[in-house]
């Protein structure tokens, strides 16, 4: 009876295992080298973003798994998400100093991942301020590529300088990229034009009352800058006919806030009658805008004064002026004359008094001689009338019956 043949399986398996081990030993260094180069390249990779550059997440984000399949790398982080302002409004034209306005702006997430916990701040600097409310706003989340708008009530300060005033809008937010949470901040700057009101005041011209043909006269205009901003390139021009002037255009330059002065025009009329002219003042306000103000001038020019006769002028020139010594001399002569008159009057009175005394003495002597009886022409027996009166008897009147004595 024939015996069955037995196939040797173990030697074949052993041979296969030996071949696999040889292949594994040969290919292991090559695989290790390739794996090391890939890891180094992943570590040194630079990722570019809108706000700058940063390195990708290192080995911490690589998941290592043991097995016959080898090692696998984690996903690489993308660009940093930036938030920018795409549009803003503040009204038409410029904002007057002290005026209120609504600042509206739209912002967009330009990144490839969503941002979270966004805080928005608005800073108006030295010229603008928040007109009620707060300057900080919160946005929970803004998806990648999404846009959102915000309105802020603001006011220009009364003493703000004319020109563009900067407003800084800051964004602070967080985001998750490649399994890692990060934070970022972006500052956006916009400008709002502010203008100071034009308060450059020019008074009406002051014209002369006695303008004459051929004689120089002057017209003046007073000005003052009552605004907060400076006035620049002030220039004045006088136009018209019937007069001559050295310079029809005057350049006054710049006028600071609160500054004042006077524009003066010297002119000489060449015609008599009504004179019509116009003074034009041009300048640039605090915003750089050119302004013009016009002032009409109307005045009546009299005929020239008649020329003086040359003969009369020569006669007047020949007449000498009053000498300086004449007045003191006249005063001295007057004083001497007064003294002489007083002395003469006193002497005359003294002589007259002496003559009267002599006449009185003569009269007294005559009176003394007339007291004698012979001189009187009466006899001794005839008493004078006064004596007769004194010697007359006294009559006694008896009382009547019934009367008390």
mmCIF file of C-alpha atoms in Angstrom:
data_model
loop_
_atom_site.group_PDB
_atom_site.id
_atom_site.type_symbol
_atom_site.label_atom_id
_atom_site.label_comp_id
_atom_site.label_asym_id
_atom_site.label_seq_id
_atom_site.Cartn_x
_atom_site.Cartn_y
_atom_site.Cartn_z
ATOM 1 C CA UNK A 1 0.000 0.000 0.000
ATOM 2 C CA UNK A 2 1.292 3.363 -1.002
ATOM 3 C CA UNK A 3 1.822 6.093 1.809
ATOM 4 C CA UNK A 4 0.701 9.749 1.122
ATOM 5 C CA UNK A 5 3.327 12.464 0.608
ATOM 6 C CA UNK A 6 3.564 15.229 3.236
ATOM 7 C CA UNK A 7 4.209 18.863 2.020
ATOM 8 C CA UNK A 8 6.556 20.892 4.274
ATOM 9 C CA UNK A 9 4.706 24.180 4.970
ATOM 10 C CA UNK A 10 6.796 25.535 7.847
ATOM 11 C CA UNK A 11 9.977 26.016 5.835
ATOM 12 C CA UNK A 12 8.038 28.116 3.278
ATOM 13 C CA UNK A 13 6.516 30.363 5.957
ATOM 14 C CA UNK A 14 9.888 30.791 7.551
ATOM 15 C CA UNK A 15 11.358 31.827 4.216
ATOM 16 C CA UNK A 16 8.640 34.414 3.613
ATOM 17 C CA UNK A 17 9.154 35.908 7.068
ATOM 18 C CA UNK A 18 12.880 36.183 6.481
ATOM 19 C CA UNK A 19 12.342 37.986 3.164
ATOM 20 C CA UNK A 20 9.896 40.445 4.808
ATOM 21 C CA UNK A 21 12.378 41.158 7.573
ATOM 22 C CA UNK A 22 15.139 41.855 5.069
ATOM 23 C CA UNK A 23 12.907 44.240 3.095
ATOM 24 C CA UNK A 24 11.824 46.013 6.273
ATOM 25 C CA UNK A 25 15.403 46.457 7.447
ATOM 26 C CA UNK A 26 16.441 47.940 4.132
ATOM 27 C CA UNK A 27 13.488 50.338 3.769
ATOM 28 C CA UNK A 28 13.384 51.578 7.420
ATOM 29 C CA UNK A 29 16.270 54.154 7.185
ATOM 30 C CA UNK A 30 14.835 55.617 4.001
ATOM 31 C CA UNK A 31 11.379 56.015 5.552
ATOM 32 C CA UNK A 32 12.795 57.562 8.694
ATOM 33 C CA UNK A 33 14.808 60.089 6.697
ATOM 34 C CA UNK A 34 11.787 61.052 4.592
ATOM 35 C CA UNK A 35 9.626 61.385 7.673
ATOM 36 C CA UNK A 36 12.182 63.646 9.404
ATOM 37 C CA UNK A 37 12.468 65.929 6.375
ATOM 38 C CA UNK A 38 8.687 66.303 6.164
ATOM 39 C CA UNK A 39 8.453 67.205 9.859
ATOM 40 C CA UNK A 40 11.208 69.806 9.529
ATOM 41 C CA UNK A 41 9.517 71.335 6.517
ATOM 42 C CA UNK A 42 6.214 71.534 8.380
ATOM 43 C CA UNK A 43 7.929 73.233 11.333
ATOM 44 C CA UNK A 44 9.610 75.945 9.226
ATOM 45 C CA UNK A 45 6.571 76.799 7.101
ATOM 46 C CA UNK A 46 5.683 80.557 7.163
ATOM 47 C CA UNK A 47 2.007 81.463 6.775
ATOM 48 C CA UNK A 48 1.249 84.924 5.297
ATOM 49 C CA UNK A 49 -1.766 86.909 6.472
ATOM 50 C CA UNK A 50 -3.346 90.329 5.985
ATOM 51 C CA UNK A 51 -1.975 91.740 9.218
ATOM 52 C CA UNK A 52 1.525 90.227 9.023
ATOM 53 C CA UNK A 53 3.170 86.829 9.166
ATOM 54 C CA UNK A 54 3.175 84.025 11.684
ATOM 55 C CA UNK A 55 4.483 80.420 11.982
ATOM 56 C CA UNK A 56 2.222 77.410 11.718
ATOM 57 C CA UNK A 57 1.360 75.399 14.790
ATOM 58 C CA UNK A 58 4.300 73.053 15.684
ATOM 59 C CA UNK A 59 4.275 69.439 16.730
ATOM 60 C CA UNK A 60 1.720 70.046 19.490
ATOM 61 C CA UNK A 61 -1.105 69.822 16.923
ATOM 62 C CA UNK A 62 0.209 66.624 15.278
ATOM 63 C CA UNK A 63 -1.629 63.497 16.193
ATOM 64 C CA UNK A 64 0.795 60.541 16.445
ATOM 65 C CA UNK A 65 -0.706 57.101 15.940
ATOM 66 C CA UNK A 66 1.297 53.910 16.183
ATOM 67 C CA UNK A 67 0.779 51.253 13.626
ATOM 68 C CA UNK A 68 1.984 49.762 10.412
ATOM 69 C CA UNK A 69 0.531 52.742 8.453
ATOM 70 C CA UNK A 70 3.181 55.273 9.852
ATOM 71 C CA UNK A 71 2.704 58.972 11.018
ATOM 72 C CA UNK A 72 0.054 61.597 9.833
ATOM 73 C CA UNK A 73 0.507 65.520 10.067
ATOM 74 C CA UNK A 74 -2.179 67.925 11.584
ATOM 75 C CA UNK A 75 -3.874 70.599 9.347
ATOM 76 C CA UNK A 76 -1.878 73.853 8.843
ATOM 77 C CA UNK A 77 -3.406 77.107 10.229
ATOM 78 C CA UNK A 78 -4.650 79.697 7.711
ATOM 79 C CA UNK A 79 -4.140 83.523 7.529
ATOM 80 C CA UNK A 80 -5.018 85.740 10.469
ATOM 81 C CA UNK A 81 -8.580 87.072 9.940
ATOM 82 C CA UNK A 82 -8.564 90.855 9.581
ATOM 83 C CA UNK A 83 -11.532 93.180 10.053
ATOM 84 C CA UNK A 84 -11.537 96.384 7.991
ATOM 85 C CA UNK A 85 -13.899 99.347 7.461
ATOM 86 C CA UNK A 86 -15.371 99.222 3.978
ATOM 87 C CA UNK A 87 -17.520 102.365 4.068
ATOM 88 C CA UNK A 88 -18.382 105.297 6.350
ATOM 89 C CA UNK A 89 -20.653 108.368 6.296
ATOM 90 C CA UNK A 90 -20.880 111.582 8.355
ATOM 91 C CA UNK A 91 -23.276 113.751 6.317
ATOM 92 C CA UNK A 92 -22.852 116.194 3.457
ATOM 93 C CA UNK A 93 -19.982 118.648 3.171
ATOM 94 C CA UNK A 94 -18.057 119.463 6.310
ATOM 95 C CA UNK A 95 -19.182 119.434 9.917
ATOM 96 C CA UNK A 96 -19.407 122.932 11.456
ATOM 97 C CA UNK A 97 -17.581 123.471 14.727
ATOM 98 C CA UNK A 98 -20.004 122.721 17.562
ATOM 99 C CA UNK A 99 -22.330 120.771 15.251
ATOM 100 C CA UNK A 100 -23.626 117.254 15.843
ATOM 101 C CA UNK A 101 -23.611 114.421 13.309
ATOM 102 C CA UNK A 102 -24.025 110.629 13.059
ATOM 103 C CA UNK A 103 -20.893 108.695 12.137
ATOM 104 C CA UNK A 104 -21.902 105.481 10.400
ATOM 105 C CA UNK A 105 -19.426 102.830 9.257
ATOM 106 C CA UNK A 106 -19.534 99.286 7.853
ATOM 107 C CA UNK A 107 -16.888 96.671 8.699
ATOM 108 C CA UNK A 108 -16.174 93.264 7.144
ATOM 109 C CA UNK A 109 -14.363 90.090 8.228
ATOM 110 C CA UNK A 110 -11.779 89.473 5.532
ATOM 111 C CA UNK A 111 -10.505 86.245 7.071
ATOM 112 C CA UNK A 112 -11.367 82.621 6.252
ATOM 113 C CA UNK A 113 -12.603 81.835 9.754
ATOM 114 C CA UNK A 114 -15.206 83.490 11.952
ATOM 115 C CA UNK A 115 -14.250 85.981 14.649
ATOM 116 C CA UNK A 116 -15.835 86.001 18.093
ATOM 117 C CA UNK A 117 -16.142 88.285 21.138
ATOM 118 C CA UNK A 118 -15.476 91.418 19.077
ATOM 119 C CA UNK A 119 -15.168 94.726 20.964
ATOM 120 C CA UNK A 120 -15.304 97.945 18.881
ATOM 121 C CA UNK A 121 -13.977 101.286 20.225
ATOM 122 C CA UNK A 122 -14.368 104.749 18.663
ATOM 123 C CA UNK A 123 -11.953 107.603 19.525
ATOM 124 C CA UNK A 124 -12.581 111.088 18.102
ATOM 125 C CA UNK A 125 -9.269 112.604 19.174
ATOM 126 C CA UNK A 126 -8.993 116.300 20.137
ATOM 127 C CA UNK A 127 -11.593 117.687 17.736
ATOM 128 C CA UNK A 128 -14.522 115.235 18.017
ATOM 129 C CA UNK A 129 -16.359 113.637 20.906
ATOM 130 C CA UNK A 130 -19.246 111.257 21.530
ATOM 131 C CA UNK A 131 -22.572 113.115 21.666
ATOM 132 C CA UNK A 132 -24.267 110.958 24.303
ATOM 133 C CA UNK A 133 -23.992 107.215 24.817
ATOM 134 C CA UNK A 134 -20.855 105.094 24.764
ATOM 135 C CA UNK A 135 -17.933 104.724 22.385
ATOM 136 C CA UNK A 136 -17.618 100.942 22.918
ATOM 137 C CA UNK A 137 -19.734 98.274 21.177
ATOM 138 C CA UNK A 138 -19.832 94.457 21.359
ATOM 139 C CA UNK A 139 -20.368 91.970 18.517
ATOM 140 C CA UNK A 140 -20.678 88.302 19.587
ATOM 141 C CA UNK A 141 -19.631 86.771 16.258
ATOM 142 C CA UNK A 142 -18.866 87.792 12.672
ATOM 143 C CA UNK A 143 -18.593 85.023 10.115
ATOM 144 C CA UNK A 144 -15.884 84.881 7.480
ATOM 145 C CA UNK A 145 -16.660 87.423 4.748
ATOM 146 C CA UNK A 146 -19.640 88.862 6.651
ATOM 147 C CA UNK A 147 -20.325 92.635 6.919
ATOM 148 C CA UNK A 148 -21.967 94.608 9.717
ATOM 149 C CA UNK A 149 -22.746 98.321 10.279
ATOM 150 C CA UNK A 150 -22.586 100.585 13.312
ATOM 151 C CA UNK A 151 -23.744 104.200 13.946
ATOM 152 C CA UNK A 152 -22.165 106.496 16.550
ATOM 153 C CA UNK A 153 -23.608 109.922 17.523
ATOM 154 C CA UNK A 154 -20.766 112.458 17.582
ATOM 155 C CA UNK A 155 -20.179 116.197 17.884
ATOM 156 C CA UNK A 156 -17.436 118.544 16.706
ATOM 157 C CA UNK A 157 -15.944 120.645 19.494
ATOM 158 C CA UNK A 158 -16.531 124.388 19.311
ATOM 159 C CA UNK A 159 -12.789 125.121 19.356
ATOM 160 C CA UNK A 160 -11.823 122.358 16.930
ATOM 161 C CA UNK A 161 -9.398 123.386 14.222
ATOM 162 C CA UNK A 162 -10.601 123.531 10.672
ATOM 163 C CA UNK A 163 -9.631 120.612 8.485
ATOM 164 C CA UNK A 164 -9.758 116.828 8.649
ATOM 165 C CA UNK A 165 -10.152 115.377 12.144
ATOM 166 C CA UNK A 166 -9.019 111.774 12.623
ATOM 167 C CA UNK A 167 -11.349 109.148 14.111
ATOM 168 C CA UNK A 168 -9.757 105.845 15.197
ATOM 169 C CA UNK A 169 -11.971 102.738 15.192
ATOM 170 C CA UNK A 170 -10.344 99.751 16.950
ATOM 171 C CA UNK A 171 -11.417 96.089 16.645
ATOM 172 C CA UNK A 172 -10.379 93.464 19.226
ATOM 173 C CA UNK A 173 -11.581 89.891 18.686
ATOM 174 C CA UNK A 174 -10.829 86.154 19.022
ATOM 175 C CA UNK A 175 -10.865 83.322 16.463
ATOM 176 C CA UNK A 176 -10.273 79.550 16.312
ATOM 177 C CA UNK A 177 -8.024 78.233 13.550
ATOM 178 C CA UNK A 178 -6.542 74.731 13.202
ATOM 179 C CA UNK A 179 -7.955 73.804 16.585
ATOM 180 C CA UNK A 180 -6.219 76.674 18.370
ATOM 181 C CA UNK A 181 -7.865 79.837 19.808
ATOM 182 C CA UNK A 182 -6.043 83.120 19.126
ATOM 183 C CA UNK A 183 -6.742 86.858 19.479
ATOM 184 C CA UNK A 184 -6.042 89.818 17.270
ATOM 185 C CA UNK A 185 -6.616 93.603 17.145
ATOM 186 C CA UNK A 186 -6.933 96.002 14.235
ATOM 187 C CA UNK A 187 -7.033 99.838 14.285
ATOM 188 C CA UNK A 188 -8.775 101.594 11.410
ATOM 189 C CA UNK A 189 -8.509 105.374 10.928
ATOM 190 C CA UNK A 190 -11.019 107.562 9.122
ATOM 191 C CA UNK A 191 -11.218 111.364 8.843
ATOM 192 C CA UNK A 192 -14.097 113.825 9.193
ATOM 193 C CA UNK A 193 -13.710 117.411 7.866
ATOM 194 C CA UNK A 194 -14.532 120.143 10.393
ATOM 195 C CA UNK A 195 -14.970 123.800 9.472
ATOM 196 C CA UNK A 196 -15.023 126.928 11.604
ATOM 197 C CA UNK A 197 -17.734 129.471 10.658
ATOM 198 C CA UNK A 198 -16.555 132.488 8.685
ATOM 199 C CA UNK A 199 -16.718 135.474 11.056
ATOM 200 C CA UNK A 200 -14.358 137.834 9.249
ATOM 201 C CA UNK A 201 -16.136 141.197 9.648
ATOM 202 C CA UNK A 202 -15.412 144.255 7.481
ATOM 203 C CA UNK A 203 -17.129 147.546 8.310
ATOM 204 C CA UNK A 204 -18.561 149.914 5.712
ATOM 205 C CA UNK A 205 -16.130 152.415 4.176
ATOM 206 C CA UNK A 206 -15.635 155.768 5.913
ATOM 207 C CA UNK A 207 -15.564 158.433 3.188
ATOM 208 C CA UNK A 208 -14.305 162.041 3.530
ATOM 209 C CA UNK A 209 -16.861 164.866 3.889
ATOM 210 C CA UNK A 210 -14.858 167.554 2.066
ATOM 211 C CA UNK A 211 -13.331 165.844 -0.943
ATOM 212 C CA UNK A 212 -12.084 168.379 -3.478
ATOM 213 C CA UNK A 213 -10.883 168.020 -6.994
ATOM 214 C CA UNK A 214 -7.115 167.852 -7.061
ATOM 215 C CA UNK A 215 -6.687 167.307 -3.312
ATOM 216 C CA UNK A 216 -5.737 163.954 -1.795
ATOM 217 C CA UNK A 217 -8.376 162.219 0.351
ATOM 218 C CA UNK A 218 -8.516 158.921 2.268
ATOM 219 C CA UNK A 219 -11.119 156.119 2.538
ATOM 220 C CA UNK A 220 -10.796 153.633 5.429
ATOM 221 C CA UNK A 221 -12.357 150.239 6.199
ATOM 222 C CA UNK A 222 -11.965 148.603 9.623
ATOM 223 C CA UNK A 223 -11.881 144.786 9.884
ATOM 224 C CA UNK A 224 -11.737 142.160 12.653
ATOM 225 C CA UNK A 225 -11.528 138.353 12.646
ATOM 226 C CA UNK A 226 -14.062 137.110 15.198
ATOM 227 C CA UNK A 227 -13.751 133.450 14.173
ATOM 228 C CA UNK A 228 -11.714 130.666 15.789
ATOM 229 C CA UNK A 229 -9.705 130.019 12.622
ATOM 230 C CA UNK A 230 -7.152 132.163 10.817
ATOM 231 C CA UNK A 231 -7.927 134.190 7.699
ATOM 232 C CA UNK A 232 -5.259 134.146 4.990
ATOM 233 C CA UNK A 233 -4.318 136.018 1.808
ATOM 234 C CA UNK A 234 -6.394 139.137 2.475
ATOM 235 C CA UNK A 235 -6.309 141.491 -0.516
ATOM 236 C CA UNK A 236 -8.207 144.733 -1.242
ATOM 237 C CA UNK A 237 -8.734 146.506 -4.587
ATOM 238 C CA UNK A 238 -10.328 149.883 -5.373
ATOM 239 C CA UNK A 239 -11.840 150.258 -8.855
ATOM 240 C CA UNK A 240 -13.567 153.195 -10.492
ATOM 241 C CA UNK A 241 -13.126 156.348 -12.594
ATOM 242 C CA UNK A 242 -12.478 159.963 -11.754
ATOM 243 C CA UNK A 243 -9.606 159.491 -9.319
ATOM 244 C CA UNK A 244 -5.942 158.574 -9.178
ATOM 245 C CA UNK A 245 -4.214 156.444 -6.539
ATOM 246 C CA UNK A 246 -0.706 155.244 -6.017
ATOM 247 C CA UNK A 247 -1.757 151.586 -5.627
ATOM 248 C CA UNK A 248 -5.237 150.298 -6.404
ATOM 249 C CA UNK A 249 -4.466 146.851 -4.881
ATOM 250 C CA UNK A 250 -3.256 146.290 -1.329
ATOM 251 C CA UNK A 251 -2.103 142.953 0.079
ATOM 252 C CA UNK A 252 -2.686 142.616 3.824
ATOM 253 C CA UNK A 253 -1.577 138.978 4.294
ATOM 254 C CA UNK A 254 -2.975 136.786 7.088
ATOM 255 C CA UNK A 255 -5.239 137.764 9.966
ATOM 256 C CA UNK A 256 -5.101 135.551 13.051
ATOM 257 C CA UNK A 257 -8.097 134.751 15.202
ATOM 258 C CA UNK A 258 -9.028 137.898 17.122
ATOM 259 C CA UNK A 259 -6.830 140.113 14.914
ATOM 260 C CA UNK A 260 -8.006 143.496 13.623
ATOM 261 C CA UNK A 261 -6.789 146.355 11.464
ATOM 262 C CA UNK A 262 -7.708 149.027 8.934
ATOM 263 C CA UNK A 263 -7.628 149.174 5.151
ATOM 264 C CA UNK A 264 -6.756 152.729 4.036
ATOM 265 C CA UNK A 265 -6.891 154.063 0.476
ATOM 266 C CA UNK A 266 -5.312 157.419 -0.419
ATOM 267 C CA UNK A 267 -6.723 158.807 -3.679
ATOM 268 C CA UNK A 268 -6.880 162.120 -5.526
ATOM 269 C CA UNK A 269 -10.088 163.042 -7.395
ATOM 270 C CA UNK A 270 -9.526 164.231 -10.957
ATOM 271 C CA UNK A 271 -13.132 165.249 -11.714
ATOM 272 C CA UNK A 272 -15.728 167.274 -9.843
ATOM 273 C CA UNK A 273 -19.206 166.026 -9.043
ATOM 274 C CA UNK A 274 -20.359 162.532 -8.077
ATOM 275 C CA UNK A 275 -17.655 159.871 -7.823
ATOM 276 C CA UNK A 276 -18.604 156.172 -7.949
ATOM 277 C CA UNK A 277 -16.066 153.502 -6.977
ATOM 278 C CA UNK A 278 -16.010 149.966 -5.573
ATOM 279 C CA UNK A 279 -13.710 148.345 -3.003
ATOM 280 C CA UNK A 280 -13.375 144.555 -3.301
ATOM 281 C CA UNK A 281 -11.862 142.471 -0.471
ATOM 282 C CA UNK A 282 -10.886 138.838 -1.151
ATOM 283 C CA UNK A 283 -9.550 136.300 1.357
ATOM 284 C CA UNK A 284 -9.410 132.592 2.192
ATOM 285 C CA UNK A 285 -11.321 131.282 5.198
ATOM 286 C CA UNK A 286 -10.116 128.648 7.650
ATOM 287 C CA UNK A 287 -11.205 125.887 5.236
ATOM 288 C CA UNK A 288 -9.156 127.338 2.393
ATOM 289 C CA UNK A 289 -12.254 128.503 0.526
ATOM 290 C CA UNK A 290 -11.915 131.862 -1.243
ATOM 291 C CA UNK A 291 -14.430 134.523 -0.219
ATOM 292 C CA UNK A 292 -15.195 137.940 -1.740
ATOM 293 C CA UNK A 293 -16.864 141.027 -0.238
ATOM 294 C CA UNK A 294 -17.697 144.180 -2.204
ATOM 295 C CA UNK A 295 -18.357 147.707 -0.888
ATOM 296 C CA UNK A 296 -19.699 150.504 -3.128
ATOM 297 C CA UNK A 297 -18.286 154.001 -2.591
ATOM 298 C CA UNK A 298 -20.222 157.163 -3.526
ATOM 299 C CA UNK A 299 -19.098 160.678 -2.677
ATOM 300 C CA UNK A 300 -19.410 164.221 -4.032
ATOM 301 C CA UNK A 301 -16.237 165.977 -5.127
ATOM 302 C CA UNK A 302 -16.236 169.769 -4.811
ATOM 303 C CA UNK A 303 -14.714 172.195 -7.290
ATOM 304 C CA UNK A 304 -11.096 173.122 -6.613
ATOM 305 C CA UNK A 305 -10.556 176.186 -4.424
ATOM 306 C CA UNK A 306 -9.883 179.458 -6.401
ATOM 307 C CA UNK A 307 -6.257 180.347 -6.777
ATOM 308 C CA UNK A 308 -5.022 183.226 -4.595
ATOM 309 C CA UNK A 309 -3.924 186.511 -6.291
ATOM 310 C CA UNK A 310 -0.159 186.726 -6.503
ATOM 311 C CA UNK A 311 -0.146 190.507 -5.691
ATOM 312 C CA UNK A 312 -2.153 189.946 -2.502
ATOM 313 C CA UNK A 313 0.119 187.080 -1.601
ATOM 314 C CA UNK A 314 3.179 189.328 -2.104
ATOM 315 C CA UNK A 315 1.630 192.074 0.061
ATOM 316 C CA UNK A 316 0.921 189.589 2.792
ATOM 317 C CA UNK A 317 4.427 188.262 2.532
ATOM 318 C CA UNK A 318 5.861 191.804 2.850
ATOM 319 C CA UNK A 319 3.922 192.561 6.012
ATOM 320 C CA UNK A 320 6.184 191.730 8.901
ATOM 321 C CA UNK A 321 4.888 189.631 11.658
ATOM 322 C CA UNK A 322 4.347 190.843 15.183
ATOM 323 C CA UNK A 323 7.724 190.994 16.949
ATOM 324 C CA UNK A 324 8.062 189.087 20.157
ATOM 325 C CA UNK A 325 9.207 192.107 22.193
ATOM 326 C CA UNK A 326 6.207 194.291 21.247
ATOM 327 C CA UNK A 327 3.721 192.920 23.757
ATOM 328 C CA UNK A 328 5.978 193.311 26.840
ATOM 329 C CA UNK A 329 6.855 196.885 25.746
ATOM 330 C CA UNK A 330 3.214 197.868 25.336
ATOM 331 C CA UNK A 331 2.407 196.436 28.746
ATOM 332 C CA UNK A 332 5.251 198.378 30.382
ATOM 333 C CA UNK A 333 4.188 201.646 28.741
ATOM 334 C CA UNK A 334 0.623 201.113 29.883
ATOM 335 C CA UNK A 335 1.760 200.549 33.464
ATOM 336 C CA UNK A 336 3.880 203.723 33.425
ATOM 337 C CA UNK A 337 0.981 205.728 31.999
ATOM 338 C CA UNK A 338 -1.324 204.494 34.724
ATOM 339 C CA UNK A 339 1.214 205.475 37.422
ATOM 340 C CA UNK A 340 1.644 208.968 35.955
ATOM 341 C CA UNK A 341 -2.112 209.492 35.759
ATOM 342 C CA UNK A 342 -2.527 208.436 39.377
ATOM 343 C CA UNK A 343 0.235 210.821 40.500
ATOM 344 C CA UNK A 344 -1.245 213.722 38.533
ATOM 345 C CA UNK A 345 -4.704 213.105 39.922
ATOM 346 C CA UNK A 346 -3.341 213.078 43.447
ATOM 347 C CA UNK A 347 -1.482 216.323 42.881
ATOM 348 C CA UNK A 348 -4.563 217.979 41.384
ATOM 349 C CA UNK A 349 -6.673 216.898 44.310
ATOM 350 C CA UNK A 350 -4.060 218.204 46.741
ATOM 351 C CA UNK A 351 -3.970 221.623 45.041
ATOM 352 C CA UNK A 352 -7.720 221.826 44.936
ATOM 353 C CA UNK A 353 -7.924 220.983 48.622
ATOM 354 C CA UNK A 354 -5.392 223.724 49.484
ATOM 355 C CA UNK A 355 -7.410 226.293 47.531
ATOM 356 C CA UNK A 356 -10.590 225.306 49.300
ATOM 357 C CA UNK A 357 -8.836 225.627 52.670
ATOM 358 C CA UNK A 358 -7.745 229.150 51.839
ATOM 359 C CA UNK A 359 -11.273 230.111 50.759
ATOM 360 C CA UNK A 360 -12.650 228.637 53.962
ATOM 361 C CA UNK A 361 -10.247 230.689 56.027
ATOM 362 C CA UNK A 362 -11.291 233.871 54.233
ATOM 363 C CA UNK A 363 -14.927 233.109 54.709
ATOM 364 C CA UNK A 364 -14.372 232.391 58.375
ATOM 365 C CA UNK A 365 -12.715 235.752 58.809
ATOM 366 C CA UNK A 366 -15.689 237.413 57.143
ATOM 367 C CA UNK A 367 -18.053 235.672 59.521
ATOM 368 C CA UNK A 368 -16.078 236.795 62.520
ATOM 369 C CA UNK A 369 -16.394 240.469 61.416
ATOM 370 C CA UNK A 370 -20.125 240.267 60.774
ATOM 371 C CA UNK A 371 -20.874 239.282 64.411
ATOM 372 C CA UNK A 372 -20.171 242.828 65.606
ATOM 373 C CA UNK A 373 -23.277 245.190 66.054
ATOM 374 C CA UNK A 374 -21.896 247.753 63.747
ATOM 375 C CA UNK A 375 -21.205 245.253 61.132
ATOM 376 C CA UNK A 376 -24.703 243.901 61.327
ATOM 377 C CA UNK A 377 -26.361 247.292 60.749
ATOM 378 C CA UNK A 378 -28.526 247.009 63.872
ATOM 379 C CA UNK A 379 -28.578 248.990 67.100
ATOM 380 C CA UNK A 380 -28.026 247.492 70.442
ATOM 381 C CA UNK A 381 -31.528 248.215 71.453
ATOM 382 C CA UNK A 382 -32.958 246.171 68.595
ATOM 383 C CA UNK A 383 -32.669 242.501 69.375
ATOM 384 C CA UNK A 384 -32.379 239.998 66.619
ATOM 385 C CA UNK A 385 -35.345 238.113 65.382
ATOM 386 C CA UNK A 386 -34.294 235.019 67.226
ATOM 387 C CA UNK A 387 -33.956 236.908 70.468
ATOM 388 C CA UNK A 388 -37.399 238.410 69.976
ATOM 389 C CA UNK A 389 -38.825 235.036 69.545
ATOM 390 C CA UNK A 390 -37.126 233.814 72.617
ATOM 391 C CA UNK A 391 -38.404 236.817 74.683
ATOM 392 C CA UNK A 392 -42.101 236.538 73.580
ATOM 393 C CA UNK A 393 -44.560 236.036 76.590
ATOM 394 C CA UNK A 394 -46.127 232.655 77.136
ATOM 395 C CA UNK A 395 -49.971 232.501 76.901
ATOM 396 C CA UNK A 396 -51.773 230.289 79.429
ATOM 397 C CA UNK A 397 -55.068 228.706 78.300
ATOM 398 C CA UNK A 398 -57.628 228.140 81.080
ATOM 399 C CA UNK A 399 -59.300 224.723 81.161
ATOM 400 C CA UNK A 400 -62.954 224.474 80.068
ATOM 401 C CA UNK A 401 -65.677 223.389 82.442
ATOM 402 C CA UNK A 402 -66.047 219.653 82.692
ATOM 403 C CA UNK A 403 -62.422 218.962 81.733
ATOM 404 C CA UNK A 404 -59.976 217.659 84.189
ATOM 405 C CA UNK A 405 -57.053 219.852 84.748
#
